[in-house]
Short mmCIF file of C-alpha atoms in Angstrom, two decimals:
data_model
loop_
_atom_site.label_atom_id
_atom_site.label_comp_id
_atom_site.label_asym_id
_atom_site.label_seq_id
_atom_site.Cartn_x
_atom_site.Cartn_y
_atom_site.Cartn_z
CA UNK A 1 9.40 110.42 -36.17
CA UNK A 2 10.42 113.08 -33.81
CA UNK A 3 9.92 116.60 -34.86
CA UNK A 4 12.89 119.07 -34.53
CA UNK A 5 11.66 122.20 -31.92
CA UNK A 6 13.16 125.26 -30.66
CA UNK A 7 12.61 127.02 -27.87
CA UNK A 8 12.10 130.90 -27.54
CA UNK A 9 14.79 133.30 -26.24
CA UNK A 10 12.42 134.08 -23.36
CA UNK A 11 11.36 130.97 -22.63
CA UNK A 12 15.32 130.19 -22.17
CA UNK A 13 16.02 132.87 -20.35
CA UNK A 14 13.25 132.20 -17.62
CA UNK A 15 14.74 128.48 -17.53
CA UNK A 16 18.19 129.73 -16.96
CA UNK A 17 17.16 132.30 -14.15
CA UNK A 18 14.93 129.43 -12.30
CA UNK A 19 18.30 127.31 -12.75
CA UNK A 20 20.51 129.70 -10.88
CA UNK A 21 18.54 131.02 -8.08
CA UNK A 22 17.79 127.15 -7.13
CA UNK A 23 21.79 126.14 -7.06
CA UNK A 24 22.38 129.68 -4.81
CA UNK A 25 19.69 128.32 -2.20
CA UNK A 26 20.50 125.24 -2.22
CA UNK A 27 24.45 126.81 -1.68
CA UNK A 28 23.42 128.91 0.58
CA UNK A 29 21.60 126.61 2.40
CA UNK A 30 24.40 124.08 2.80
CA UNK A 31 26.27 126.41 3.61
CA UNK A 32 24.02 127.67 6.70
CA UNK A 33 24.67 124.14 7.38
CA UNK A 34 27.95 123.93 7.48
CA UNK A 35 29.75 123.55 11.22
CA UNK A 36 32.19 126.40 9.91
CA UNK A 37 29.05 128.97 9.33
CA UNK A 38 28.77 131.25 12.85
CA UNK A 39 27.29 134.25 13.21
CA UNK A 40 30.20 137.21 13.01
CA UNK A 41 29.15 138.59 16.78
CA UNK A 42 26.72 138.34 19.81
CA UNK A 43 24.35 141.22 19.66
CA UNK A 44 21.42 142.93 22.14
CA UNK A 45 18.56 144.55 19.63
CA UNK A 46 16.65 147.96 20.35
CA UNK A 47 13.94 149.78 18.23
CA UNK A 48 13.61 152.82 17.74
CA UNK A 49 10.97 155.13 19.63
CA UNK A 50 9.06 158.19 19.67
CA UNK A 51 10.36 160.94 22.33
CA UNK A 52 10.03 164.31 23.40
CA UNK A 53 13.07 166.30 23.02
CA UNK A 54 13.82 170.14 23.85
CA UNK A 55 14.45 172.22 21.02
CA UNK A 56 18.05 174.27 21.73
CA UNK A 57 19.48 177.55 20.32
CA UNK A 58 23.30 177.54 20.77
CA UNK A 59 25.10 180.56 20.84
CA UNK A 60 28.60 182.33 22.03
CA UNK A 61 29.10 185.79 24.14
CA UNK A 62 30.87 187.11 27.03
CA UNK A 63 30.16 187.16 30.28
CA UNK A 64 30.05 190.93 31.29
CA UNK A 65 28.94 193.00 34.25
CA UNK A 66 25.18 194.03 34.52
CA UNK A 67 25.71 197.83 35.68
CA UNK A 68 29.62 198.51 36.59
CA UNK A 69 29.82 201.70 39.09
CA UNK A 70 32.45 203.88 38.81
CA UNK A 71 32.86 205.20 42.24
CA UNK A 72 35.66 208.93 42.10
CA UNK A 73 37.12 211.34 44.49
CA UNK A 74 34.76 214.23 44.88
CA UNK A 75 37.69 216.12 47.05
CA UNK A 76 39.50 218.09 45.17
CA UNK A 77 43.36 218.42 46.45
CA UNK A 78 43.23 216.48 49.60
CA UNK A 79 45.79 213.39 50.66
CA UNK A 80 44.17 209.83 50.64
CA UNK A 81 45.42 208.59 54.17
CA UNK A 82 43.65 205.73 54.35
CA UNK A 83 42.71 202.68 51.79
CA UNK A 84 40.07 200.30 53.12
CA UNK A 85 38.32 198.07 49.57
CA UNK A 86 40.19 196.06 48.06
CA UNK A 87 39.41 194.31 44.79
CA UNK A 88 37.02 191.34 45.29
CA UNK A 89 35.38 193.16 48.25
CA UNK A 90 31.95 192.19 48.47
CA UNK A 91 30.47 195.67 50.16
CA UNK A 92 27.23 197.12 50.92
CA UNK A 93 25.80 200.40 50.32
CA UNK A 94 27.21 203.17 51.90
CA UNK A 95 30.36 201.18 53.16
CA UNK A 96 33.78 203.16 53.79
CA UNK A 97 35.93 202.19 51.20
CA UNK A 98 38.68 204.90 51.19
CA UNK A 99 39.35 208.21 53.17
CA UNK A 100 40.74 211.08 52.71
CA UNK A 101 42.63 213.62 55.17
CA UNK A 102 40.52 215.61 57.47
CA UNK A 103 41.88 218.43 59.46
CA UNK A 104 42.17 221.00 56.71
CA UNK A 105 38.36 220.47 55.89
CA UNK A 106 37.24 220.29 59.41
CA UNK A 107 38.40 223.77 59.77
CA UNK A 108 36.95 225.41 56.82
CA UNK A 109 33.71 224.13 58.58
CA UNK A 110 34.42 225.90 61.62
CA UNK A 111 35.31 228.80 59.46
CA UNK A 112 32.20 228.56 57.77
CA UNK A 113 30.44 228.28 60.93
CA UNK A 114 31.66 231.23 62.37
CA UNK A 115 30.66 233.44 59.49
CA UNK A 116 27.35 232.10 59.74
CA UNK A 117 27.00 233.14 63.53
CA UNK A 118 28.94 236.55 62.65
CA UNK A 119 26.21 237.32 59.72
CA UNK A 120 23.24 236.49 61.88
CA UNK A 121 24.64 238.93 64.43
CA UNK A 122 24.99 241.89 61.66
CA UNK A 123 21.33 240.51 60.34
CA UNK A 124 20.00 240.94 63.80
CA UNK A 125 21.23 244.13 64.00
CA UNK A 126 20.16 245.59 60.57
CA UNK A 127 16.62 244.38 61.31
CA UNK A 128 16.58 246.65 64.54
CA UNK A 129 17.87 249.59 62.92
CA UNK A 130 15.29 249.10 59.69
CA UNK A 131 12.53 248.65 62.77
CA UNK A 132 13.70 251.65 63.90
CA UNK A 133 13.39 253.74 60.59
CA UNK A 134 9.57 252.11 60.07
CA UNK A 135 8.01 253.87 63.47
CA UNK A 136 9.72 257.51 62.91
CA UNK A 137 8.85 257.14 59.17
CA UNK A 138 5.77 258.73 60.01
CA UNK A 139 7.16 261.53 62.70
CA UNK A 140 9.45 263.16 59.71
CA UNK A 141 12.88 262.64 62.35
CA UNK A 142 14.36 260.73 59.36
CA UNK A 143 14.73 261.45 55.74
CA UNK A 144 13.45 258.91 53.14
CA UNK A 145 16.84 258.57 52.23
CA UNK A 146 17.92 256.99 55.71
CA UNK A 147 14.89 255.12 55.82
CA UNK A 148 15.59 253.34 52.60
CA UNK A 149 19.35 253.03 53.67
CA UNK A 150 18.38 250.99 56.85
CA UNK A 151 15.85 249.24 54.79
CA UNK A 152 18.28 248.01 52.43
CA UNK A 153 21.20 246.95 54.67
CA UNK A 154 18.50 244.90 56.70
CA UNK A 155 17.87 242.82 53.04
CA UNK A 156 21.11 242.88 52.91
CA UNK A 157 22.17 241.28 56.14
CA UNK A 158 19.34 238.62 55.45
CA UNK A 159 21.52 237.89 51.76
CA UNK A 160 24.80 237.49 53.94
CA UNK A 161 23.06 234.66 56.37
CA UNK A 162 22.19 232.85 53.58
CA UNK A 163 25.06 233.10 51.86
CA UNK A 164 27.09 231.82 55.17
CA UNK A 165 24.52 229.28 55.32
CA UNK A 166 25.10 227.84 52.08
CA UNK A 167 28.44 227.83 52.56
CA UNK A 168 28.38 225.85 55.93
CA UNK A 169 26.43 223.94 53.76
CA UNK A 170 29.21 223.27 51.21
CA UNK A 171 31.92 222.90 53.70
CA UNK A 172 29.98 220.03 55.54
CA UNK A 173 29.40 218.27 52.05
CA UNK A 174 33.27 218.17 51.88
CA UNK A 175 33.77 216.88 55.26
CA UNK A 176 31.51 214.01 54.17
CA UNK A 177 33.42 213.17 50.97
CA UNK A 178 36.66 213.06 52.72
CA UNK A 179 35.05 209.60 53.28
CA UNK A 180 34.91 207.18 50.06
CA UNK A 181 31.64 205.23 50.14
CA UNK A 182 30.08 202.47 47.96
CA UNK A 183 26.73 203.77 46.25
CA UNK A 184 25.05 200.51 46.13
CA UNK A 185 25.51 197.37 46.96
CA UNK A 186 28.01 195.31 44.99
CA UNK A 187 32.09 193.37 44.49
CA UNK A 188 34.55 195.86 44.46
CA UNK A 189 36.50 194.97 40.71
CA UNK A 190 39.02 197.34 40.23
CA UNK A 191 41.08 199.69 42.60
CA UNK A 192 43.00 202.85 41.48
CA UNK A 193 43.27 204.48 44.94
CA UNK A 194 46.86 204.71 46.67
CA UNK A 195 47.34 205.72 50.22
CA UNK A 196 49.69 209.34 50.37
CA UNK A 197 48.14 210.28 46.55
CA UNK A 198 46.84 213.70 46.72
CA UNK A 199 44.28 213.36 43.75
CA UNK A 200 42.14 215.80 42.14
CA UNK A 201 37.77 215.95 41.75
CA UNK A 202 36.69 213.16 39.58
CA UNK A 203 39.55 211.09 39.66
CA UNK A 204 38.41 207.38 39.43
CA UNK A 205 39.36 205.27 42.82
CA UNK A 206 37.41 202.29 42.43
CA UNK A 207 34.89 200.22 39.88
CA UNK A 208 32.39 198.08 41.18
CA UNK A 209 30.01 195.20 39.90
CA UNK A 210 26.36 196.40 41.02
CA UNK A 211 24.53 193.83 42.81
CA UNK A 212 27.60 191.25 42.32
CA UNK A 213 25.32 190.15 39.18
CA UNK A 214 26.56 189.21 36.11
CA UNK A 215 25.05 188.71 32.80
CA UNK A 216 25.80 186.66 29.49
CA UNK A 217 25.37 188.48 26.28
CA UNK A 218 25.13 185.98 23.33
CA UNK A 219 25.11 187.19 19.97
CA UNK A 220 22.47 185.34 17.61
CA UNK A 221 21.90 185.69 14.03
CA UNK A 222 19.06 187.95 12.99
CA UNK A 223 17.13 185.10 11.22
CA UNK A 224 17.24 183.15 14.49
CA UNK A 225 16.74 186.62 17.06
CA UNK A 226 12.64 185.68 16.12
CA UNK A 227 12.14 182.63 17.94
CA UNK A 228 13.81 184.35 21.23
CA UNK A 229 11.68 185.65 24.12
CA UNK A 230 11.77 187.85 27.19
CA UNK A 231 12.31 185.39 30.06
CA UNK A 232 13.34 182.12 28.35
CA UNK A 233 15.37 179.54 30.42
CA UNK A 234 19.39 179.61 29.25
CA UNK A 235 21.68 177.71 30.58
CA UNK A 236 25.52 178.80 29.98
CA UNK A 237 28.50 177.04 30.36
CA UNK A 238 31.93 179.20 31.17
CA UNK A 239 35.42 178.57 30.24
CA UNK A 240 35.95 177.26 33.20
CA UNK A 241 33.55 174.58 33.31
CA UNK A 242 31.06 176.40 35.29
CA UNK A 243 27.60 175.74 34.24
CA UNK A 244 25.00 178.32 35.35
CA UNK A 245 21.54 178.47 34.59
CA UNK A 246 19.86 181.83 33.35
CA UNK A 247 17.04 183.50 31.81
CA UNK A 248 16.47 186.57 29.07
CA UNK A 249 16.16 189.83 30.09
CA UNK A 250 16.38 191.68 27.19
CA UNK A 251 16.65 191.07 23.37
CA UNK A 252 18.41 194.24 21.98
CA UNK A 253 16.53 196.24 19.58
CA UNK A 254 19.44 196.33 16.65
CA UNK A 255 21.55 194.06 14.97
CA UNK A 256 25.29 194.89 14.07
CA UNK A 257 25.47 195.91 10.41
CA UNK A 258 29.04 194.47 9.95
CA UNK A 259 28.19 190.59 11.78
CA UNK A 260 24.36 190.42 11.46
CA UNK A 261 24.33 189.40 15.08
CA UNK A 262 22.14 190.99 17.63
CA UNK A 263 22.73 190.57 21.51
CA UNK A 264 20.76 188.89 23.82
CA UNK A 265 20.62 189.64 27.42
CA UNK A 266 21.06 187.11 30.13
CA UNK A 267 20.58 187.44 34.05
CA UNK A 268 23.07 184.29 35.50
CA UNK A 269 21.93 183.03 38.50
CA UNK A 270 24.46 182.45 41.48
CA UNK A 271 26.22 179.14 40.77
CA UNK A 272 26.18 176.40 43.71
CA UNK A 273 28.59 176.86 46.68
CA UNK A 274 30.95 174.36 45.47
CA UNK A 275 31.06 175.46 42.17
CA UNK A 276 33.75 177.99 41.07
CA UNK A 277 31.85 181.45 39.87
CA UNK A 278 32.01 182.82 36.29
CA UNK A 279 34.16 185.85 35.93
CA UNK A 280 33.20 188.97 34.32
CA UNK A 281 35.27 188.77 30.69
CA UNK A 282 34.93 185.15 30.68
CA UNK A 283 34.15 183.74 26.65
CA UNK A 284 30.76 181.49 27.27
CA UNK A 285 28.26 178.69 25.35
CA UNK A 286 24.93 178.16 26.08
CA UNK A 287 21.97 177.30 24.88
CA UNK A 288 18.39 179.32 24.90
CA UNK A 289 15.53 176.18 25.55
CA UNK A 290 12.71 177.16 22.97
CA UNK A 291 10.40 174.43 23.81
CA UNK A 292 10.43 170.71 22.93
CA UNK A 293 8.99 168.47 20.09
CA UNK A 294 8.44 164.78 19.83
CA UNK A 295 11.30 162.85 17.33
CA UNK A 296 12.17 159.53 16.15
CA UNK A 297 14.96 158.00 18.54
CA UNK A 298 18.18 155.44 19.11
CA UNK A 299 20.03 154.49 21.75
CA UNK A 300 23.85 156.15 20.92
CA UNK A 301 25.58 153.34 20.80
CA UNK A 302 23.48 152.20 18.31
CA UNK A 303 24.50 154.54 15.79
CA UNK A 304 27.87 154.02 13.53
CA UNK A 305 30.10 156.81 11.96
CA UNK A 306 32.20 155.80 9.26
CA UNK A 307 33.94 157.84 6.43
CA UNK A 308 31.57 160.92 7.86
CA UNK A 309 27.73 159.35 7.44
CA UNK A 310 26.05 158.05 10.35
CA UNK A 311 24.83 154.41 9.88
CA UNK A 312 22.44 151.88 11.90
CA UNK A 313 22.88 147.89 11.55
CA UNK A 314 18.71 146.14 10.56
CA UNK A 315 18.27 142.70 12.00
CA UNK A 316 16.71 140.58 9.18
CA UNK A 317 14.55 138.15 9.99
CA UNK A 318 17.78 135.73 8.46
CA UNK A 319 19.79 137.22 11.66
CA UNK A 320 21.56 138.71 9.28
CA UNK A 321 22.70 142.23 9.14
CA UNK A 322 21.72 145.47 6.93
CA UNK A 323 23.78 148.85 6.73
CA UNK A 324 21.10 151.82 6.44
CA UNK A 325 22.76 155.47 6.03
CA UNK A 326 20.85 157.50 8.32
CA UNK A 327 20.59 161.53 9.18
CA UNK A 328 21.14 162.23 12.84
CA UNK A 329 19.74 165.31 14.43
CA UNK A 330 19.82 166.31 18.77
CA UNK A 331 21.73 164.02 21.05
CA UNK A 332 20.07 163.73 24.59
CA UNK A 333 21.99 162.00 26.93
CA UNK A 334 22.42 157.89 25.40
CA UNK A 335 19.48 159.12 22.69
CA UNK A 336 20.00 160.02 18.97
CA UNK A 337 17.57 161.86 16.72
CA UNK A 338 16.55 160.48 13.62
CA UNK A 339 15.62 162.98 10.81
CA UNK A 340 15.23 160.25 7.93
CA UNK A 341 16.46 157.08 6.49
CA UNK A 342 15.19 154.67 9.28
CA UNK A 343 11.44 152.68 9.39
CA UNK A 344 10.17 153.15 12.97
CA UNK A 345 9.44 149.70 13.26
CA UNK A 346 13.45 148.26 12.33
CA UNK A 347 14.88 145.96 14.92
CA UNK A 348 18.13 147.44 15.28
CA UNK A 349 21.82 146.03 16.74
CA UNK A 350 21.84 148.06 19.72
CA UNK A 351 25.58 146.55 20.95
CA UNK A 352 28.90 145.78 18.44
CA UNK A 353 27.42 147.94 16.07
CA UNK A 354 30.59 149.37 15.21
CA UNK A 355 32.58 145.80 14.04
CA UNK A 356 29.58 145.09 11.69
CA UNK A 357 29.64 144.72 7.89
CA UNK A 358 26.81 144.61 5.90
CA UNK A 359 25.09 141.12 5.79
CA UNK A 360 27.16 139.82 8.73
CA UNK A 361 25.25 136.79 10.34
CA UNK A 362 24.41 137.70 13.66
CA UNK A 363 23.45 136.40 17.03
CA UNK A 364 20.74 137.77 19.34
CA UNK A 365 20.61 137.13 22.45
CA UNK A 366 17.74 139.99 23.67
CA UNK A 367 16.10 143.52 23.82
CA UNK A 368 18.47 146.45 25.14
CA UNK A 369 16.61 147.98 27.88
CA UNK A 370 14.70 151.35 27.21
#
């Protein structure tokens, strides 16, 4: 006689589990078998790998002048008869740039001349007399009186020659400004001067970029001012395209209470001949190099973006496919930083990445090229 048995619920339940998961491989495998199952796309693998990357500091500024001259008429009521700078100019030091009539000048020098020969005459003269007055001091023939008269108009006659002298002086000074000359060496950027205009002293003719040199000031957040030092490598792209390497001269010593920014001074170098030169005013990027660092890394086009995450594609060893959510970081040229979400040693779709869904049977035909 057979006895009646039951078995436990967990007893049943392990039964029923073993059950299922042997029908879905023995599905799955006739399914592998099937003519109809081929892998979703032909793909190259990569892994990832360990590389030194430069750490960058982007930033935005103008490109300015480094010293701007401001070069003015130090004539006062004379006719400009002659323009010679225009703007763009490169010129050197001590170049012509504008002039001004010279006749009237010329002969307030002469003037000024002739006063000078006319007081050394008088000068000569009163020195005689006073020479005079010393040798009879002693005979009594002249009074104290006279003595100190003749005395005093020889002092006197010296004051006048110096007086003419000084103004010779200042008359030749003017006859030199009449011509309008470049105090250093630089490109002429702005012109005010116009040939007939009879301008006053200190009326501004011309600007001028000292040196033709150009710097970038980039504003930087104060938290980030810190990691920036005196003669750091830049490199600075203009609006126009224009990419132009330079280095800090200067970080400035205060930070704008209303943006938080401070400046940060940057010599440009001269761009390459072929290359069309920044302009003073242009709006700039670049980026300060603060060192490098070594990081986790993927070839580009082995990196998906969909619905704003960045995802790889894991070969399993069943070719088939796994969708990991990664965080990107720098992009060097074809290579992607990794900050987390990826084991260093995944074997990773390196080409078709992007028409991949997860568990897509794949495949692989060999190793993208480092």
């Amino acid at each position: 006689m057979i006895k009646n048995f039951r078995l436990k619920p967990a007893s049943t339940f392990l039964i029923a589990c073993a059950i299922v998961a042997g029908l879905s491989l023995t599905a799955r495998a006739a399914d592998e078998k099937k003519p109809g199952a081929k892998p979703a796309l032909t793909v190259s693998t990569a892994k990832p790998a360990q590389s030194t990357l430069p750490i960058k500091l982007a930033a935005n500024g103008n490109i300015v002048a480094w010293q701007e001259a401001v070069i003015g008429s130090q004539s006062n009521g004379l006719r400009l008869t002659k323009v010679i700078a225009n703007v763009g100019d490169m010129v050197k030091a001590g170049a012509v740039l504008a002039q001004f009539e010279a006749e009237q000048v010329q002969a307030d020098v002469e003037q000024a001349r002739a006063a000078l020969m006319e007081n050394k005459a008088n000068a000569a003269e009163a020195a005689d007399n006073a020479e005079r007055a010393r040798t009879l001091q002693a005979s009594g023939a002249l009074s104290a009186a006279q003595i100190n008269q003749y005395l005093t108009a020889e002092q006197t006659a010296k004051a006048k020659v110096k007086a003419a002298e000084a103004m010779l002086a200042a008359q030749t000074l003017r006859l030199k400004y009449v011509q309008v000359t470049a105090p250093d060496d630089g490109v002429v950027s702005a012109r005010n001067a116009t040939v007939g205009a009879v301008v006053p002293a200190g009326t501004e003719l011309f600007r001028m970029i000292r040196k033709g040199r150009l710097e970038w000031r980039a504003e930087v957040t104060a938290s980030e001012l810190g990691r920036i030092r005196d003669g750091m490598p830049v490199t600075v792209v203009a609006a126009n395209g224009t990419q132009v390497p330079g280095k800090v001269r200067m970080v400035a010593p205060t930070v704008d209470p209303q943006t938080r920014n401070g400046l940060v001074y940057v010599d440009l170098a001269p761009p390459a001949d072929k290359l069309a030169p920044p302009k003073a005013g242009m709006y700039a990027r670049g980026e300060f190099n603060l060192g490098e660092s070594s990081a986790l890394t993927v070839p580009q086009q082995a990196v998906v973006l969909r619905d704003g995450f960045s995802y790889v594609f894991a070969v399993k060893p069943d070719k088939r496919v796994s969708q990991i959510k990664i965080k990107t970081g720098r992009r060097i040229g074809d290579q992607v930083e990794i900050l987390e979400g990826l084991d260093a040693k995944a074997v990773l779709v390196a080409s078709g990445a992007g028409f991949l869904n997860d568990g897509d049977l794949v495949h692989v035909v060999a190793a993208a090229a480092k």
